[in-house]
Coordinates of C-alpha atoms in Angstrom, one line a residue:
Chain A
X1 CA -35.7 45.4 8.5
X2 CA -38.4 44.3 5.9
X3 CA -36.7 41.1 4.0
X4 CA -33.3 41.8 3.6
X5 CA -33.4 45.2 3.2
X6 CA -33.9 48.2 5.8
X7 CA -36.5 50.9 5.7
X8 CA -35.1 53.9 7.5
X9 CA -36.8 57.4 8.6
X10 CA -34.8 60.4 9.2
X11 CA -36.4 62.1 11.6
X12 CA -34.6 65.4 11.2
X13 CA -35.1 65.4 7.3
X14 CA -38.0 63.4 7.1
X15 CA -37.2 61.6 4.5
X16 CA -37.3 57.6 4.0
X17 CA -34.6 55.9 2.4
X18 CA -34.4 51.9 1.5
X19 CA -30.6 50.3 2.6
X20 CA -29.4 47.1 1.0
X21 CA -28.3 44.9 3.4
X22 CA -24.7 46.2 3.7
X23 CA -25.9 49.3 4.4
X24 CA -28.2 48.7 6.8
X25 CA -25.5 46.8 9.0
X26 CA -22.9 49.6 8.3
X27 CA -26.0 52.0 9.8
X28 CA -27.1 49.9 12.5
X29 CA -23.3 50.0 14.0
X30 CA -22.7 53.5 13.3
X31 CA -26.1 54.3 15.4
X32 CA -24.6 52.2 18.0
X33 CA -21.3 53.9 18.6
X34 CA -19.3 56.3 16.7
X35 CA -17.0 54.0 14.2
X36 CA -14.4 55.1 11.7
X37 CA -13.9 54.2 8.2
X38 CA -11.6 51.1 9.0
X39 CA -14.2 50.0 11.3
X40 CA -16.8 50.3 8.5
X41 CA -13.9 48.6 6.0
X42 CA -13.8 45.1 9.3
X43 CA -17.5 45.1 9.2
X44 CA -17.7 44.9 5.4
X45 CA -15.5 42.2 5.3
X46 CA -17.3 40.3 8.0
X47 CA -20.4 40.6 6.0
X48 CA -18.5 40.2 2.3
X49 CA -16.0 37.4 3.4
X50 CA -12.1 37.6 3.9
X51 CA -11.5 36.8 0.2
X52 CA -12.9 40.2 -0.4
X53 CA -11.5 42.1 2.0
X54 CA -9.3 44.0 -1.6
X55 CA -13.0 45.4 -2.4
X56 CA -13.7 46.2 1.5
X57 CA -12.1 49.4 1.7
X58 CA -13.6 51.0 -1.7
X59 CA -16.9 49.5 -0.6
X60 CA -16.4 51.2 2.6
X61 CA -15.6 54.7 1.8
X62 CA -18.6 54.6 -1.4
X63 CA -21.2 53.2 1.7
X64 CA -19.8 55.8 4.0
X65 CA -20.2 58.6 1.3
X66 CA -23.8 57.6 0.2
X67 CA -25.0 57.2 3.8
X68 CA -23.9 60.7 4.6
X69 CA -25.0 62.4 1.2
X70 CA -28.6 61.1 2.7
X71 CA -27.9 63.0 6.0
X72 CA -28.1 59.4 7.5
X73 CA -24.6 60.1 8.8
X74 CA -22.5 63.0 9.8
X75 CA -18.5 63.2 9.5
X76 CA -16.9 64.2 12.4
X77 CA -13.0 64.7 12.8
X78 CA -11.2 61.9 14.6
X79 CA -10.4 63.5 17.9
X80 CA -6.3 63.6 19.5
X81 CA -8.1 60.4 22.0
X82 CA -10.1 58.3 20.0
X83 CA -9.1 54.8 19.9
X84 CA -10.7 54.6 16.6
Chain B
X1 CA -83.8 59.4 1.2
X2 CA -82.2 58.4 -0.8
X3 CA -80.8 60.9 -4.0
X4 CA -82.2 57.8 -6.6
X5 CA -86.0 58.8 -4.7
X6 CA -86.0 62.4 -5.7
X7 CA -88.2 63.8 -8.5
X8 CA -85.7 65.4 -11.6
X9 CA -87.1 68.8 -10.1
X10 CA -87.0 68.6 -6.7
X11 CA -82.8 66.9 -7.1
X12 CA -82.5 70.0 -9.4
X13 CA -84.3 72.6 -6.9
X14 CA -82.1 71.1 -3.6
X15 CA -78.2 70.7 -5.6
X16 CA -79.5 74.3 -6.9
X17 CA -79.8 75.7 -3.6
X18 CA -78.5 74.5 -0.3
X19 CA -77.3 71.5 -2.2
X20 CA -77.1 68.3 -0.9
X21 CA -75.3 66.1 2.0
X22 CA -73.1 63.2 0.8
X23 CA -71.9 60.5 3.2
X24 CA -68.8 58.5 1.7
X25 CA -67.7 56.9 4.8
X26 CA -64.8 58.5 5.6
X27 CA -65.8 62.0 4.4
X28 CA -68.5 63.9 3.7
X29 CA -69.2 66.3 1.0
X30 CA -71.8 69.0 0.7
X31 CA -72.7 69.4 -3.5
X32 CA -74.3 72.5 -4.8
X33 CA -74.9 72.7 -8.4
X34 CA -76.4 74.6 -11.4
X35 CA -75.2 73.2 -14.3
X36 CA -77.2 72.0 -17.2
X37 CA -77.4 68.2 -17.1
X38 CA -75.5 67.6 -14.3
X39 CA -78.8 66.4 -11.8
X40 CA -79.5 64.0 -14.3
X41 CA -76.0 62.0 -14.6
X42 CA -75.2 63.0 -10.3
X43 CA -78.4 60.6 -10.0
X44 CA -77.2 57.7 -12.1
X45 CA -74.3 57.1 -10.1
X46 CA -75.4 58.4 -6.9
X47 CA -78.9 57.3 -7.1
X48 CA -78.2 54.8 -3.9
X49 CA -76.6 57.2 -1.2
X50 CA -78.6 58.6 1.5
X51 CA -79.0 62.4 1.0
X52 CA -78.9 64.7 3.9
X53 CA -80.0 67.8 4.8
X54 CA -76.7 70.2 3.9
X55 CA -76.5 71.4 7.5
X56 CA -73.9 70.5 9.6
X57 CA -70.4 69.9 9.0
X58 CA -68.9 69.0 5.7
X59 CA -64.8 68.0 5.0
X60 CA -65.6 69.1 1.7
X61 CA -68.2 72.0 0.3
X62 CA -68.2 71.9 -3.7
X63 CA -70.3 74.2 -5.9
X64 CA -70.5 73.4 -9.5
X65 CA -71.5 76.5 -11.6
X66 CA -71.8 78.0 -15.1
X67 CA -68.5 79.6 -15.8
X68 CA -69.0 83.4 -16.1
X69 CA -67.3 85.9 -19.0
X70 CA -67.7 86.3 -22.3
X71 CA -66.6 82.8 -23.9
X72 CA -69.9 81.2 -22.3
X73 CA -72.0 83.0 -25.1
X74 CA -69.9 80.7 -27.5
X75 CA -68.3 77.8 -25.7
X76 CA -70.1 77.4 -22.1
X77 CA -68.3 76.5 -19.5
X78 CA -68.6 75.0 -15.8
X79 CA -66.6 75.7 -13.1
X80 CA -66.2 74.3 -9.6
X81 CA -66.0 76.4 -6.2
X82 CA -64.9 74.8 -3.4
X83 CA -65.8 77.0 -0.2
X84 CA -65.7 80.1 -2.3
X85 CA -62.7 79.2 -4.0
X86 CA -62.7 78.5 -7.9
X87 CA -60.1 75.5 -8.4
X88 CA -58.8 74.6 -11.5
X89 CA -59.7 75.8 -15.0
X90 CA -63.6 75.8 -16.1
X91 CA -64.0 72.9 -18.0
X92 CA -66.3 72.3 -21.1
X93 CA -69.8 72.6 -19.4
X94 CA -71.0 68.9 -20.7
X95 CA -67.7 67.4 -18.6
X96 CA -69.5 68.4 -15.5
X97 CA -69.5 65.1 -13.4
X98 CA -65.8 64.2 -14.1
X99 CA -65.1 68.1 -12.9
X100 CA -67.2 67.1 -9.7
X101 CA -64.8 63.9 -9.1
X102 CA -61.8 64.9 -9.6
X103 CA -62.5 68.0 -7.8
X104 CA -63.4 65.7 -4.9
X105 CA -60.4 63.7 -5.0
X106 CA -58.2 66.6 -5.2
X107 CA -59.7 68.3 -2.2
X108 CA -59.8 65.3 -0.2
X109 CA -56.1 64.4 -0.9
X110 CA -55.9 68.2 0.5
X111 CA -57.5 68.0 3.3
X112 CA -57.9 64.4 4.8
X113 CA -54.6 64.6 6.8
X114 CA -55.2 62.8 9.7
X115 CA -55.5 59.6 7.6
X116 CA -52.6 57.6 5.5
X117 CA -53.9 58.2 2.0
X118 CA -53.1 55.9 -0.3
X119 CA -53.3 56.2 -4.5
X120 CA -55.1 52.6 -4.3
X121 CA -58.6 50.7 -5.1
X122 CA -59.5 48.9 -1.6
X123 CA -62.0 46.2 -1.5
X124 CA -62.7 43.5 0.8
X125 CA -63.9 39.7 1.3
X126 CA -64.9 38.2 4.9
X127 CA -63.5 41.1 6.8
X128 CA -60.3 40.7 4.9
X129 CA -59.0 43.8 2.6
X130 CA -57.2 44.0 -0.7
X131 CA -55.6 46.8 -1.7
X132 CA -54.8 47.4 -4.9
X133 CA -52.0 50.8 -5.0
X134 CA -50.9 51.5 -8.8
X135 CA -50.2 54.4 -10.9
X136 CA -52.8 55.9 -13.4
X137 CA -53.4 54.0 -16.4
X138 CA -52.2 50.5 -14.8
X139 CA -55.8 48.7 -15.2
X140 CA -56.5 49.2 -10.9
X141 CA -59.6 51.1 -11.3
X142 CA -61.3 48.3 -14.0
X143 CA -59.7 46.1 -11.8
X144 CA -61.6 47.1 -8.5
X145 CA -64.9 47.5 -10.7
X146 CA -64.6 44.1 -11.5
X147 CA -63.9 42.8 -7.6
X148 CA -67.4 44.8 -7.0
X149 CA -69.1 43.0 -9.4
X150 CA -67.8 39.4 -8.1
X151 CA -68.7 39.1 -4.5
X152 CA -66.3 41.9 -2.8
X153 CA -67.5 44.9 -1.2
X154 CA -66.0 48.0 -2.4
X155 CA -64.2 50.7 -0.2
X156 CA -62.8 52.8 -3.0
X157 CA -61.1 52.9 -6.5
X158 CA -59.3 55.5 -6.1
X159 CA -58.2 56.3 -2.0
X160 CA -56.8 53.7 0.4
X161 CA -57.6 55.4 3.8
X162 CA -55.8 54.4 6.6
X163 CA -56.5 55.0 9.9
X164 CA -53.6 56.0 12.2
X165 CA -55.3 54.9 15.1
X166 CA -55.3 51.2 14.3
X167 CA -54.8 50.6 10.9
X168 CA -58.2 49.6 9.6
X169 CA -58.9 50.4 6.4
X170 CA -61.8 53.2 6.3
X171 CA -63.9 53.7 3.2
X172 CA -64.3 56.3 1.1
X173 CA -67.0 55.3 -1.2
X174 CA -67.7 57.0 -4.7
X175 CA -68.1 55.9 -8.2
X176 CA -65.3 54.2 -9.9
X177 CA -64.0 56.3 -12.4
X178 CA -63.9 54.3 -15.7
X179 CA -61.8 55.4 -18.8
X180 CA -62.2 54.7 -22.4
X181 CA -62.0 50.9 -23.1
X182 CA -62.1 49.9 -19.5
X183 CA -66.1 51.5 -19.9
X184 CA -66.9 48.6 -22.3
X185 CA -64.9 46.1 -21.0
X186 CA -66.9 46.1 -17.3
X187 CA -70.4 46.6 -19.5
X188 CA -69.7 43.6 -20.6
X189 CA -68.1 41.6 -17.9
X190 CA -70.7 42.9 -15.2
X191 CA -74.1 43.8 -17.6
X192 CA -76.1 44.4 -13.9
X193 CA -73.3 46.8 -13.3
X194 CA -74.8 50.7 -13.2
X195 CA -72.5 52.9 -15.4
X196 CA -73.4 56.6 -16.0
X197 CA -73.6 59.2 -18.7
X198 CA -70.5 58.5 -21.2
X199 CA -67.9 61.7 -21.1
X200 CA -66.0 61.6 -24.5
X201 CA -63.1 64.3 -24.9
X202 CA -62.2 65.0 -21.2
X203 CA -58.4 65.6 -20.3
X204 CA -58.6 61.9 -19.9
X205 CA -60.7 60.6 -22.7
X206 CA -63.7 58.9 -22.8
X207 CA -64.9 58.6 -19.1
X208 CA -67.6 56.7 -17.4
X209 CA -68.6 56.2 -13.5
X210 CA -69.8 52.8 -12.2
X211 CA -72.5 53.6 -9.0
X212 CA -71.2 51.2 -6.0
X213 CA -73.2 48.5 -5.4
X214 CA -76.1 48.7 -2.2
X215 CA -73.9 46.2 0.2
X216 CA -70.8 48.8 -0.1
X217 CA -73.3 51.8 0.2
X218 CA -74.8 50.3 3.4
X219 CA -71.7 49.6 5.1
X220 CA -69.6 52.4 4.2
X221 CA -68.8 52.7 7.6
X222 CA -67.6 49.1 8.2
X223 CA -63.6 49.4 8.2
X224 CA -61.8 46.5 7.1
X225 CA -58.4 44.6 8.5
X226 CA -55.6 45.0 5.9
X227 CA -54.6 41.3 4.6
X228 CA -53.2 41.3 1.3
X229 CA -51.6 43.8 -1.2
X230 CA -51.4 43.6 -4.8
X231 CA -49.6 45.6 -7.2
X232 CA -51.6 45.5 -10.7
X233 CA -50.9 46.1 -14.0
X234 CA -52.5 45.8 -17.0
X235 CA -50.9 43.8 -19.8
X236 CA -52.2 42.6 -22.6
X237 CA -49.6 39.9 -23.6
X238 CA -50.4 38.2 -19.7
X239 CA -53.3 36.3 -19.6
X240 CA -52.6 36.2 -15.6
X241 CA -49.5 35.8 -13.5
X242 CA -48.7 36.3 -9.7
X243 CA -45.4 37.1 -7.9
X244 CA -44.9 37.8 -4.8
X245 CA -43.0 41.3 -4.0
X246 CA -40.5 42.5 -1.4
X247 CA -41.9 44.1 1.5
X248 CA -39.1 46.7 1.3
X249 CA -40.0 47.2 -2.8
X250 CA -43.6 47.1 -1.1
X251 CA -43.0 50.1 1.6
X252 CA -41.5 52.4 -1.3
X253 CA -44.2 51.7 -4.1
X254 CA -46.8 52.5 -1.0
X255 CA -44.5 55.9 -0.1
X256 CA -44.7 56.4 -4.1
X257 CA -48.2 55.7 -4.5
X258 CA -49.4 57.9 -1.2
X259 CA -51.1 61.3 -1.6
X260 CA -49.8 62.5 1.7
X261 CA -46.9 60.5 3.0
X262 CA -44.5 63.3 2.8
X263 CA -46.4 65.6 4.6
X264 CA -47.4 63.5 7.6
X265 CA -43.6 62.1 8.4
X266 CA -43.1 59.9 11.3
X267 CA -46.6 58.6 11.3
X268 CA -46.9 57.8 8.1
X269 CA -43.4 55.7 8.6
X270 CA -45.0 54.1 11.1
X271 CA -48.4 53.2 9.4
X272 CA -47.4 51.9 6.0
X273 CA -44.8 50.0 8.1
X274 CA -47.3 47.9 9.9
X275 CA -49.2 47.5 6.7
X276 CA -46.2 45.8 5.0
X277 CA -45.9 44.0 8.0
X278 CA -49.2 42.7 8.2
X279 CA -49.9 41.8 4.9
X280 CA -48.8 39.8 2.2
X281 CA -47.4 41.2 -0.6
X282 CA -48.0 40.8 -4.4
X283 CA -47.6 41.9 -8.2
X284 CA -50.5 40.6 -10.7
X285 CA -50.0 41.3 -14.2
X286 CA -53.2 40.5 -15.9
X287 CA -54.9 41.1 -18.8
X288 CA -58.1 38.5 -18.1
X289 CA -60.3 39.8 -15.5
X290 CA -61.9 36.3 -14.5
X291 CA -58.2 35.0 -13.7
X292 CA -57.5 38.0 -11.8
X293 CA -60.4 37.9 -9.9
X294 CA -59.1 34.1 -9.1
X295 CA -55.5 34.6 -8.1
X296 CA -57.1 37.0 -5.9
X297 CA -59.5 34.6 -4.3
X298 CA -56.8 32.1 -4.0
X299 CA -54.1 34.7 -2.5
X300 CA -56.9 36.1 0.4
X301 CA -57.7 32.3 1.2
X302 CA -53.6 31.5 2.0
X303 CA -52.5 30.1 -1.3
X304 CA -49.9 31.3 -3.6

């Protein structure tokens, strides 16, 4: 973390891509443990407030789209036994 | 000796032949010539660096020579070979010295991979350096000239070398490369400062070199602990204003402003991250070099 943003290298594509803050807290979870969408949409509104927890879920799915359009994160089916 | 000692035909008779050793610091350049005029202005800028004999080894061998074909009868030409290879297009044969340099930096951005290069002046007060990344045409070359001729030592106008190893900041000493009004405005705000030959009607305009001073020769190979970065930029409706920048804006203008960040990877990551994180970060508009030179001052010694 540099301020209040994130500088992150991926080291498979090797390229370097700046997070706002929301993103780098969406990326620091995901990197943590596999988390779906709704889990994304909790965190978001953890960070955002309750009042916005309307905006949460677009906010989500637009994060979770850019992060992996910039290979940050790969989509995987949710599995018959996942909690998630 | 030094290439300021030599007789006219003696610098002539050695850049003709074996050519001669250059030391920058960082890198060393063997220079072979035969080009009408060139001895002359490669002394006026060069005059203070130690010339060596051109055995040994060498990051970069360059050969300046009369372009060959018919269109020398009418227009001559120079053209620069760099261990046997002719790079670029010959240029008109009276732009021989600004062939020389940018063929320099070109080759070094090439080849100088086991060092963070940064697109950056670098100087340094008291052991502390300043670096100074910006884009062409953004005032940080007249900017560094003018930090060399008020008390800081220069490590380079044009390359901010970083050493993997530790994170010093190496030199890589040349002339500063001056263009159009920034020759005049550092003749007059240094007159001791030692510009060369005047090159009008290059790719770039008018463009002038300013030989380091004999401090920054002498310690060329005195690195320097990163302290403070400034983003300049030349504007002429700002006398002179400071603010201080984001380390993340900081890391991607460095990334931006790098000649090899791409190609070294995780490395690089890791080296312009602990320069962000160990100095302190700023933008300087300016368009008075006095004040600049000031803020500077005032930013090194801890005030904002």
């Amino acid at each position: 973390m540099l301020d209040d943003e994130a500088i992150v290298f991926n080291p498979f594509s090797w390229e370097t891509h700046l997070l706002n803050p929301a993103a780098a807290i969406v990326l620091e979870s995901a990197v943590s443990a596999p988390c779906t969408e709704a889990g994304i949409r909790d965190i978001l509104v953890e960070v955002l407030g309750e009042q916005d927890r309307p905006r949460a879920a677009e906010h989500a799915r637009s994060l979770l789209g850019e992060l992996i359009k910039a290979r940050l994160l790969v989509e995987q089916p949710l599995s018959s036994d996942a909690g998630g | 000796m030094r290439v300021g000692e030599f007789s006219p035909s003696a610098l002539r008779e050695h850049l003709g032949s074996g050519g001669i050793g250059l030391d920058f610091g960082a890198a060393r350049t063997r220079i072979c010539a035969d080009a009408p005029g060139f001895d002359e202005a490669f002394s006026s800028v060069y005059r203070g660096y130690e010339a060596s004999t051109p055995l040994g080894f060498f990051d970069v061998t360059v050969r300046l020579r009369r372009a060959r074909g018919i269109r020398r009868h009418f227009r001559p030409q120079v053209e620069l070979v760099a261990d046997g290879q002719t790079m670029f297009a010959p240029f008109p044969a009276d732009t021989h010295l600004p062939l020389l340099e940018w063929g320099m930096n070109f080759l070094f951005a090439q080849r100088l991979g086991f060092h963070l290069l940064l697109h950056a002046g670098v100087v340094e007060l008291d052991g502390q350096a300043v670096i100074l990344p910006a884009m062409p045409g953004s005032g940080k070359s007249t900017l560094t000239a003018a930090l060399a001729n008020r008390g800081f030592r220069l490590l380079s106008d044009e390359f901010g070398v970083v050493r993997f190893a530790d994170g010093q900041l190496l030199p890589l000493l040349r002339p500063v490369a001056l263009k159009n009004e920034s020759i005049d405005l550092i003749a007059r705000f240094a007159p001791q400062a030692e510009i060369g030959p005047r090159f009008p009607k290059t790719r770039k305009g008018t463009v002038a070199h300013m030989a380091p001073d004999a401090h920054s020769i002498d310690n060329r190979h005195v690195p320097a602990s990163p302290a403070l970065i400034v983003f300049p930029r030349y504007d002429p409706r700002v006398e002179c204003a400071v603010e201080p920048e984001k380390r993340s804006r900081a890391f991607s203008r460095l990334t931006v402003n790098s000649f090899n960040y791409e190609m070294l990877g995780p490395a690089a990551f890791d080296a312009v991250t602990r320069l962000v994180a160990s100095c302190r970060v700023y933008r300087l508009a300016y368009r008075d070099l006095d004040r600049a030179i000031s803020a500077i001052r005032e930013l090194l010694a801890g005030r904002d």
